[in-house]
Amino acid sequence: MIDTAKKYNVSVIPGDGIGPEIAPPVLKVLETLSDALGGFEFKFTILEAGDAVKERTGVALPDETFREVKESDVCLFIAVGETASEVILPLRQKLNLYANIRPAKAYPNVANSRADVDLVIVRENTEDLYKRVEDGTEDWAVAMRVITRKASERIARAAFDLARKEGRKKVTCVHKANVLSVTCSLFKKACQEVARGYPDLDFSDIYVDACALKLVTNPKAFDVIVTTNLFGDILSDLTAGLVGGLGMAPSGNIGDNFAIFEPVHGSAPDIAGKNIANPSATILSAKMMLDWMGEHRASQILEEALIKVLTDGKALTPDLGGKAKTYDMAEAVSQKIMERR
Ligand code: ATP
């Protein structure tokens, strides 16, 4: 019999802290999904990067890891500790993964989650203060904020395209053009110009400080937010807080031909080694990966299985108010995939 299943070569960077505790059970969930649905298979290549490999070899992102990531179809990245800026920033920049997509969606039965949140932050991923052009002495320090028309238009288009694809209605540009009148004005203008090509979508803009307030008082006012790198970083932690914390916040770093999906959280050294990290942020990042690969049915079934586990409330990690271990919660998701009708 001819094997017609699509094969996806997925590079996986478990990293440090809670990363190696989350990776194996989540990969098992993905294998359960491909076994249950058929039609596609995963080949996972586990790669080293982060604090542990730097301690051993002096390099946080080994050449071989970079090469393997580049040669894979897509990458799943869990968490890197102190060396995060030596790993994920170069990966994003070298692979030109210019769009950082950070959804914030309320799921049922999640402790400390607002019920009325379903938005996506589309964050420019290659420039702004994250270019890390800094200088200083003991007495002064300066950082250069790089904003280009090309990158601003590209991220604006990514935001409008995402809004259309997901059936969303509204795009809001977040900036601080009243103070950063050169850099933010350029970004805002680029967004305004791109908006003209999408007359079917509402467009508005707001100052970042007002946006932070409104996200807390009335998150329903937002649908898709497009913003610069640093503002997006800060606001997406805020929106993660609206939906139950970093254990529930997935993300994708997306370019034209490649993508890296990763939970928003870091290596969480305070809970590492206890096997109590919430695997949901990585499961939801894997769901985004499946959508990016075009496996929409698998993505939907994975999300439905997670929702059932959350609703049942029997296998929740401590941050969600339960007592389950990371692998118990992931295993419960696999069970729901297998039991589905
Ligand atoms: P790093 O230096 O790697 O960024 P950090 O502790 O500064 O680590 P995070 O790892 O993002 O930042 O963790 C912030 C807080 O959120 C910590 O209290 C951590 O325990 C909690 N947290 C992060 N991820 C999870 C998770 N998956 N499940 C439960 N709690 C989490």
Coordinates of C-alpha atoms and ligand atoms in Angstrom, one line a residue:
M1 CA 0.0 0.0 0.0
I2 CA 1.3 3.5 -0.8
D3 CA 1.8 5.6 2.2
T4 CA 0.2 9.0 1.3
A5 CA 0.4 10.6 4.7
K6 CA 2.0 14.0 4.7
K7 CA 5.2 14.1 6.8
Y8 CA 6.1 17.1 8.8
N9 CA 9.7 17.5 10.0
V10 CA 9.3 19.5 13.2
S11 CA 12.4 20.8 15.0
V12 CA 11.8 21.0 18.7
I13 CA 13.8 23.1 21.2
P14 CA 12.7 22.1 24.8
G15 CA 15.3 24.5 26.3
D16 CA 15.6 25.1 30.0
G17 CA 13.6 25.0 33.2
I18 CA 10.0 23.9 32.6
G19 CA 10.7 23.4 28.8
P20 CA 12.0 19.8 29.1
E21 CA 9.1 19.0 31.4
I22 CA 6.5 20.2 28.9
A23 CA 8.0 19.0 25.6
P24 CA 7.7 15.2 25.9
P25 CA 4.0 15.1 27.0
V26 CA 3.0 17.7 24.4
L27 CA 4.8 15.8 21.6
K28 CA 2.9 12.7 22.8
V29 CA -0.4 14.7 22.4
L30 CA 0.6 15.6 18.8
E31 CA 1.4 11.9 18.1
T32 CA -2.0 10.9 19.5
L33 CA -3.6 13.4 17.2
S34 CA -1.8 12.2 14.0
D35 CA -2.5 8.5 15.0
A36 CA -6.2 9.3 15.6
L37 CA -6.8 11.4 12.5
G38 CA -4.4 9.9 10.0
G39 CA -3.3 11.7 6.8
F40 CA -0.3 13.3 8.4
E41 CA 2.7 12.3 10.5
F42 CA 5.3 14.1 12.5
K43 CA 9.1 13.5 12.6
F44 CA 10.4 15.4 15.7
T45 CA 14.0 16.4 15.8
I46 CA 14.9 17.4 19.4
L47 CA 17.6 20.2 19.5
E48 CA 19.7 21.8 22.2
A49 CA 19.7 25.6 22.9
G50 CA 19.7 27.7 26.0
D51 CA 21.5 28.0 29.4
A52 CA 22.4 24.3 29.8
V53 CA 24.1 24.0 26.4
K54 CA 25.9 27.3 26.9
E55 CA 27.2 26.2 30.2
R56 CA 28.6 23.1 28.6
T57 CA 29.9 24.5 25.3
G58 CA 30.0 28.3 25.6
V59 CA 27.3 28.8 23.0
A60 CA 23.6 29.2 23.6
L61 CA 22.5 28.6 20.0
P62 CA 24.8 26.0 18.5
D63 CA 25.4 26.1 14.7
E64 CA 24.0 22.6 14.4
T65 CA 20.8 23.6 16.1
F66 CA 20.4 26.6 13.8
R67 CA 21.0 24.4 10.7
E68 CA 18.5 21.8 11.8
V69 CA 15.9 24.4 12.6
K70 CA 16.4 26.0 9.1
E71 CA 16.1 22.6 7.4
S72 CA 13.0 21.6 9.2
D73 CA 9.4 22.4 8.0
V74 CA 8.5 24.3 11.2
C75 CA 9.9 24.7 14.8
L76 CA 8.3 24.2 18.2
F77 CA 10.3 26.2 20.8
I78 CA 9.4 25.8 24.5
A79 CA 11.4 28.0 26.8
V80 CA 15.0 29.2 27.3
G81 CA 16.2 30.9 30.5
E82 CA 18.8 33.6 31.0
T83 CA 20.1 33.1 27.4
A84 CA 16.7 33.8 25.8
S85 CA 18.1 36.9 24.0
E86 CA 20.9 34.8 22.5
V87 CA 18.6 32.1 21.2
I88 CA 15.1 33.3 20.2
L89 CA 16.1 36.8 19.1
P90 CA 18.7 35.6 16.6
L91 CA 16.3 32.9 15.4
R92 CA 13.6 35.4 14.8
Q93 CA 15.9 37.8 13.0
K94 CA 18.1 35.4 11.0
L95 CA 15.0 33.5 9.7
N96 CA 13.1 36.8 9.2
L97 CA 10.1 35.8 11.2
Y98 CA 8.7 39.3 11.2
A99 CA 5.3 38.7 12.6
N100 CA 4.8 37.7 16.3
I101 CA 1.3 36.6 16.7
R102 CA 0.0 36.5 20.2
P103 CA -3.7 35.5 20.7
A104 CA -5.4 36.0 24.0
K105 CA -8.6 34.0 24.3
A106 CA -10.7 33.2 27.3
Y107 CA -11.1 29.4 27.9
P108 CA -13.7 27.9 30.2
N109 CA -13.0 27.1 33.9
V110 CA -9.6 28.9 33.9
A111 CA -8.9 30.5 37.3
N112 CA -8.5 34.3 37.1
S113 CA -9.6 34.5 33.5
R114 CA -12.0 37.2 32.2
A115 CA -14.8 35.7 30.2
D116 CA -14.9 38.5 27.5
V117 CA -11.5 38.2 25.8
D118 CA -10.8 37.1 22.3
L119 CA -8.2 39.2 20.6
V120 CA -4.9 38.8 18.8
I121 CA -1.8 41.0 19.2
V122 CA 0.3 41.2 16.0
R123 CA 3.7 42.4 17.1
E124 CA 6.5 43.5 14.8
N125 CA 9.3 41.1 15.5
T126 CA 12.5 42.4 13.8
E127 CA 13.2 46.0 14.8
D128 CA 12.4 48.7 17.3
L129 CA 14.4 48.6 20.5
Y130 CA 14.9 44.9 20.0
K131 CA 17.6 45.7 17.4
R132 CA 19.6 46.2 20.6
V133 CA 21.7 49.1 19.3
E134 CA 22.7 50.4 22.7
D135 CA 25.7 52.3 24.1
G136 CA 26.7 53.9 27.4
T137 CA 29.1 54.5 30.1
E138 CA 28.6 54.5 33.9
D139 CA 27.0 58.0 33.5
W140 CA 24.8 57.8 30.4
A141 CA 23.1 55.2 28.3
V142 CA 21.3 55.3 25.0
A143 CA 19.3 52.9 22.9
M144 CA 18.3 53.3 19.3
R145 CA 14.8 52.7 18.2
V146 CA 14.7 51.5 14.6
I147 CA 11.4 51.7 12.7
T148 CA 11.3 51.3 8.9
R149 CA 8.5 51.8 6.5
K150 CA 9.1 48.4 4.9
A151 CA 8.8 46.5 8.2
S152 CA 5.9 48.6 9.4
E153 CA 3.9 48.1 6.2
R154 CA 4.7 44.3 6.2
I155 CA 3.4 43.9 9.8
A156 CA 0.3 46.0 9.1
R157 CA -0.5 43.7 6.1
A158 CA 0.1 40.7 8.3
A159 CA -2.4 42.1 10.8
F160 CA -5.1 42.9 8.2
D161 CA -4.6 39.5 6.4
L162 CA -5.0 37.7 9.8
A163 CA -8.1 39.7 10.6
R164 CA -9.7 38.7 7.2
K165 CA -8.6 35.0 7.5
E166 CA -10.0 34.7 11.0
G167 CA -13.2 36.6 10.2
R168 CA -12.3 39.4 12.6
K169 CA -13.7 42.9 12.1
K170 CA -11.3 45.4 13.5
V171 CA -7.6 46.3 13.5
T172 CA -6.2 48.8 16.1
C173 CA -2.8 50.4 15.6
V174 CA -1.1 50.9 19.0
H175 CA 1.7 53.6 19.2
K176 CA 2.9 56.6 21.1
A177 CA 3.2 59.1 18.3
N178 CA 2.5 62.1 20.6
V179 CA 5.9 61.5 22.3
L180 CA 7.9 59.4 19.7
S181 CA 6.8 61.7 17.0
V182 CA 9.3 60.4 14.4
T183 CA 9.4 56.6 14.9
C184 CA 5.8 56.1 16.0
S185 CA 4.4 58.5 13.4
L186 CA 6.1 56.5 10.7
F187 CA 4.6 53.3 12.1
K188 CA 1.2 54.8 12.4
K189 CA 1.3 56.3 8.9
A190 CA 2.3 53.0 7.4
C191 CA -0.6 51.3 9.1
Q192 CA -3.0 54.0 8.0
E193 CA -1.9 53.6 4.4
V194 CA -2.1 49.8 4.4
A195 CA -5.6 50.1 6.0
R196 CA -6.9 51.8 2.8
G197 CA -6.4 48.5 1.0
Y198 CA -8.8 46.7 3.5
P199 CA -12.0 48.7 3.3
D200 CA -14.0 45.7 4.7
L201 CA -12.2 46.1 8.1
D202 CA -12.5 48.8 10.7
F203 CA -9.3 50.6 11.5
S204 CA -8.4 52.9 14.4
D205 CA -5.4 53.9 16.4
I206 CA -4.7 54.4 20.1
Y207 CA -1.8 55.5 22.4
V208 CA -0.2 52.6 24.1
D209 CA -0.9 53.9 27.6
A210 CA -4.6 54.3 26.8
C211 CA -4.6 50.9 25.2
A212 CA -3.2 49.3 28.4
L213 CA -6.0 50.9 30.5
K214 CA -8.7 49.9 28.0
L215 CA -7.5 46.3 27.7
V216 CA -8.2 46.0 31.4
T217 CA -11.4 47.9 31.6
N218 CA -13.0 46.9 28.3
P219 CA -11.0 44.2 26.4
K220 CA -14.0 43.6 24.1
A221 CA -13.1 46.9 22.4
F222 CA -10.2 45.1 20.7
D223 CA -10.1 42.5 18.0
V224 CA -6.7 42.6 16.3
I225 CA -3.9 44.9 17.7
V226 CA -0.9 45.8 15.5
T227 CA 2.0 47.3 17.2
T228 CA 5.8 47.7 17.5
N229 CA 8.1 45.2 19.1
L230 CA 8.5 46.5 22.7
F231 CA 4.9 47.6 23.1
G232 CA 3.7 44.2 21.8
D233 CA 5.9 42.4 24.3
I234 CA 4.5 44.3 27.2
L235 CA 0.8 44.4 26.1
S236 CA 0.9 40.6 25.4
D237 CA 1.9 39.8 28.9
L238 CA -1.0 42.0 30.1
T239 CA -3.4 40.2 27.8
A240 CA -2.0 36.8 29.0
G241 CA -2.9 38.0 32.5
L242 CA -6.5 38.7 31.3
V243 CA -6.9 35.0 30.3
G244 CA -5.5 33.2 33.3
G245 CA -1.7 33.9 33.1
L246 CA 1.3 32.8 31.1
G247 CA 0.3 29.1 31.3
M248 CA -2.5 29.9 28.8
A249 CA -0.7 32.2 26.3
P250 CA 0.6 30.8 23.0
S251 CA 2.4 32.6 20.2
G252 CA 3.9 32.2 16.7
N253 CA 6.8 33.9 15.0
I254 CA 5.9 33.8 11.4
G255 CA 7.8 34.7 8.2
D256 CA 7.0 34.2 4.6
N257 CA 8.1 30.5 4.4
F258 CA 8.9 29.4 8.0
A259 CA 7.6 29.7 11.5
I260 CA 8.5 29.1 15.1
F261 CA 5.7 28.5 17.6
E262 CA 6.4 29.0 21.3
P263 CA 4.5 29.7 24.5
V264 CA 4.8 33.3 25.7
H265 CA 6.2 32.1 29.1
G266 CA 9.9 31.7 29.9
S267 CA 11.7 28.8 31.7
A268 CA 9.8 29.6 35.0
P269 CA 12.7 28.7 37.3
D270 CA 10.5 29.1 40.3
I271 CA 8.4 26.0 39.4
A272 CA 11.0 24.1 37.3
G273 CA 11.7 20.5 38.5
K274 CA 8.3 20.1 40.1
N275 CA 6.4 19.0 36.9
I276 CA 3.6 21.3 37.6
A277 CA 3.9 23.7 34.6
N278 CA 0.7 24.2 32.7
P279 CA 1.2 22.6 29.2
S280 CA -1.8 24.6 27.7
A281 CA 0.4 27.4 26.4
T282 CA 2.5 24.9 24.4
I283 CA -0.6 22.9 23.4
L284 CA -2.2 26.1 22.0
S285 CA 1.1 27.0 20.3
A286 CA 1.0 23.6 18.7
K287 CA -2.6 24.3 17.6
M288 CA -1.4 27.5 15.9
M289 CA 1.4 25.4 14.3
L290 CA -1.3 23.0 12.9
D291 CA -3.2 25.9 11.4
W292 CA -0.1 27.3 9.8
M293 CA 0.6 23.9 8.3
G294 CA -3.0 23.8 6.9
E295 CA -4.1 21.0 9.3
H296 CA -7.2 22.9 10.4
R297 CA -9.2 19.9 11.4
A298 CA -6.4 18.6 13.6
S299 CA -6.1 22.1 15.1
Q300 CA -9.8 22.3 15.9
I301 CA -9.8 18.8 17.5
L302 CA -6.8 19.7 19.6
E303 CA -8.4 22.8 20.9
E304 CA -11.7 21.0 21.6
A305 CA -9.9 18.3 23.6
L306 CA -8.2 21.0 25.7
I307 CA -11.5 22.8 26.3
K308 CA -13.0 19.4 27.5
V309 CA -10.1 18.9 29.9
L310 CA -10.5 22.5 31.2
T311 CA -14.3 22.1 31.5
D312 CA -14.0 18.7 33.3
G313 CA -11.6 20.3 35.8
K314 CA -10.2 16.9 36.9
A315 CA -6.7 17.2 35.5
L316 CA -5.7 20.8 36.0
T317 CA -2.2 22.1 37.0
P318 CA -1.9 24.2 40.1
D319 CA -2.0 27.6 38.3
L320 CA -5.5 26.6 37.1
G321 CA -6.6 25.7 40.6
G322 CA -5.9 21.9 40.3
K323 CA -3.3 19.4 41.6
A324 CA -2.4 17.6 38.3
K325 CA 1.1 17.2 37.0
T326 CA 2.1 18.5 33.6
Y327 CA 2.0 15.0 32.1
D328 CA -1.4 14.2 33.7
M329 CA -3.0 17.3 32.1
A330 CA -1.4 16.5 28.7
E331 CA -2.4 12.9 29.0
A332 CA -6.0 14.0 29.7
V333 CA -5.9 16.0 26.4
S334 CA -4.7 12.8 24.6
Q335 CA -7.6 10.9 26.2
K336 CA -10.2 13.4 25.0
I337 CA -8.7 13.2 21.4
M338 CA -9.1 9.4 21.5
E339 CA -12.6 9.5 23.0
R340 CA -14.0 12.1 20.6
R341 CA -17.0 11.2 18.4
Ligands
ATP1 P1 12.6 33.5 32.4 O1 13.8 34.2 33.0 O2 12.9 32.2 31.7 O3 11.8 34.4 31.5 P2 10.7 34.1 34.4 O4 10.3 33.4 35.7 O5 11.2 35.5 34.5 O6 11.6 33.2 33.6 P3 8.4 33.1 33.2 O7 9.0 31.8 33.0 O8 7.6 33.7 32.0 O9 9.4 34.2 33.5 O10 7.4 33.0 34.4 C1 6.7 34.1 35.0 C2 5.8 33.5 36.1 O11 4.7 32.8 35.4 C3 6.4 32.6 37.1 O12 5.9 32.8 38.3 C4 6.1 31.2 36.5 O13 6.1 30.2 37.5 C5 4.7 31.4 35.9 N1 4.6 30.5 34.7 C6 5.2 30.7 33.6 N2 4.9 29.6 32.7 C7 4.0 28.8 33.4 C8 3.3 27.6 33.1 N3 3.5 27.0 31.9 N4 2.6 27.1 34.1 C9 2.4 27.7 35.2 N5 3.0 28.8 35.6 C10 3.8 29.4 34.7

